[in-house]
Every structure is written in C-alpha cells, then in structure tokens.
Amino acid sequence: MKKLLFAPVIAVLLILSSCSKKDSDDSPVVLDPITIELKGNDAMQFVGTTDFNVKSGQDINLKLTHIGQLPKEVMGHNVVVLKPGTNLDEFASIAFQAKDNDYIPATFASSIVAYTKLLGPGESDSIKFKIETPGVYNFVCSFPGHYGTMRGTITVK
Ligand code: ZN
C-alpha cells in the first residue's frame, strides 16, 4: 500500500522537474561581448573596417587609437556614436563650435549614444556600451572637418 501512496508524489516531482527544465531552455541567450577597434590616422581616416554588426543588448567594447603623429590641436580624433536619424551635417556644424567640450556638443546630448575622449598621437581610449534598439547607428569623428571622411556604422539587429 505504501508504494501506491508515493506514486502520485513521484509523478508530481517529474512534472515539476520537466517544467523547470523547459524554463531554463527559454531563458535569453548570453551574448559574448563584441570588440570594435578603430584607428585614426593623419589623413583624417579610420583605417580598416568601419561598418560593424552587433546584436541588440550585446556588450560593445569600442577602442579608438590615434596612430598618427600630428598634434591633437590640428589632428585630434574621437568617435561619437549617434542615434539613427541624427542629421550628421547639423551635428558636425554644432560640434565644430564645442571646442571647450572636446567637440561634444551639449545640445546634441540626446542624440549621442556613446563617445570616446578626444585623442592626440599615440593615445587610445576604450569605452563600453550597449544598444538595445535595432537600427543603423552612424559614428563620426567630431573634430572640425573630419566627419566627412571619418565615419562608419554600427548596425544593431
Ligand atoms: Zn578626427
């Protein structure tokens, strides 16, 4: 008789354990961080790949290195990641006037996703951020006159 009494308990335990297994299968996939490496030179260019694909919510490690030799005052480089729909011409013309803030215009704060320090020759800066909303995010160097040639995209899917 005792065996029969335990049978329903075992059945319930089996159901519970199969449920919890199902839950863990549904949990979100942990994404490995992605590294985006950019190098700015004395010819106002980002050397190498400038278009990147990331997944929504993925940790992004962005590293910028100034590989040129010209001084920061004439050939400074940074990376400013902007939200989709930001008018790049407008952003650049306002950034032009933000010398005191390393060309990061406060009036565009709501359009800026992330940015590095303004770098001189031999310097580098790393930033970490993530983007949840899918879309194409442009990035530029906001040093005066550079955004025309120093630009790229981060496509978030
Ligand atoms: Zn630059």
mmCIF file with all atom_site columns, N, CA and C and ligand atoms in Angstrom, residues 76-77 141 143 146 150, ligand 1:
data_model
loop_
_atom_site.group_PDB
_atom_site.id
_atom_site.type_symbol
_atom_site.label_atom_id
_atom_site.label_alt_id
_atom_site.label_comp_id
_atom_site.label_asym_id
_atom_site.label_entity_id
_atom_site.label_seq_id
_atom_site.pdbx_PDB_ins_code
_atom_site.Cartn_x
_atom_site.Cartn_y
_atom_site.Cartn_z
_atom_site.occupancy
_atom_site.B_iso_or_equiv
_atom_site.pdbx_formal_charge
_atom_site.auth_seq_id
_atom_site.auth_comp_id
_atom_site.auth_asym_id
_atom_site.auth_atom_id
_atom_site.pdbx_PDB_model_num
ATOM   1  N  N  . GLY A 1 76  ? 43.117 66.036 -34.039 1.00 0.00 ? 76  GLY A N  1
ATOM   2  C  CA . GLY A 1 76  ? 42.514 65.261 -32.946 1.00 0.00 ? 76  GLY A CA 1
ATOM   3  C  C  . GLY A 1 76  ? 41.495 64.272 -33.500 1.00 0.00 ? 76  GLY A C  1
ATOM   4  N  N  . HIS A 1 77  ? 41.351 63.159 -32.818 1.00 0.00 ? 77  HIS A N  1
ATOM   5  C  CA . HIS A 1 77  ? 40.340 62.166 -33.235 1.00 0.00 ? 77  HIS A CA 1
ATOM   6  C  C  . HIS A 1 77  ? 39.516 61.709 -32.041 1.00 0.00 ? 77  HIS A C  1
ATOM   7  N  N  . CYS A 1 141 ? 34.042 61.087 -36.336 1.00 0.00 ? 141 CYS A N  1
ATOM   8  C  CA . CYS A 1 141 ? 34.974 61.875 -35.551 1.00 0.00 ? 141 CYS A CA 1
ATOM   9  C  C  . CYS A 1 141 ? 34.441 63.299 -35.614 1.00 0.00 ? 141 CYS A C  1
ATOM   10 N  N  . PHE A 1 143 ? 35.889 66.086 -34.599 1.00 0.00 ? 143 PHE A N  1
ATOM   11 C  CA . PHE A 1 143 ? 36.894 67.146 -34.745 1.00 0.00 ? 143 PHE A CA 1
ATOM   12 C  C  . PHE A 1 143 ? 36.566 67.921 -36.031 1.00 0.00 ? 143 PHE A C  1
ATOM   13 N  N  . HIS A 1 146 ? 36.444 66.668 -39.920 1.00 0.00 ? 146 HIS A N  1
ATOM   14 C  CA . HIS A 1 146 ? 36.759 65.243 -40.052 1.00 0.00 ? 146 HIS A CA 1
ATOM   15 C  C  . HIS A 1 146 ? 35.570 64.344 -40.375 1.00 0.00 ? 146 HIS A C  1
ATOM   16 N  N  . MET A 1 150 ? 35.815 60.638 -41.769 1.00 0.00 ? 150 MET A N  1
ATOM   17 C  CA . MET A 1 150 ? 35.935 59.742 -40.618 1.00 0.00 ? 150 MET A CA 1
ATOM   18 C  C  . MET A 1 150 ? 34.538 59.389 -40.098 1.00 0.00 ? 150 MET A C  1
HETATM 19 ZN ZN . ZN  B 2 .   ? 39.477 63.051 -36.445 1.00 0.00 ? 1   ZN  B ZN 1
#
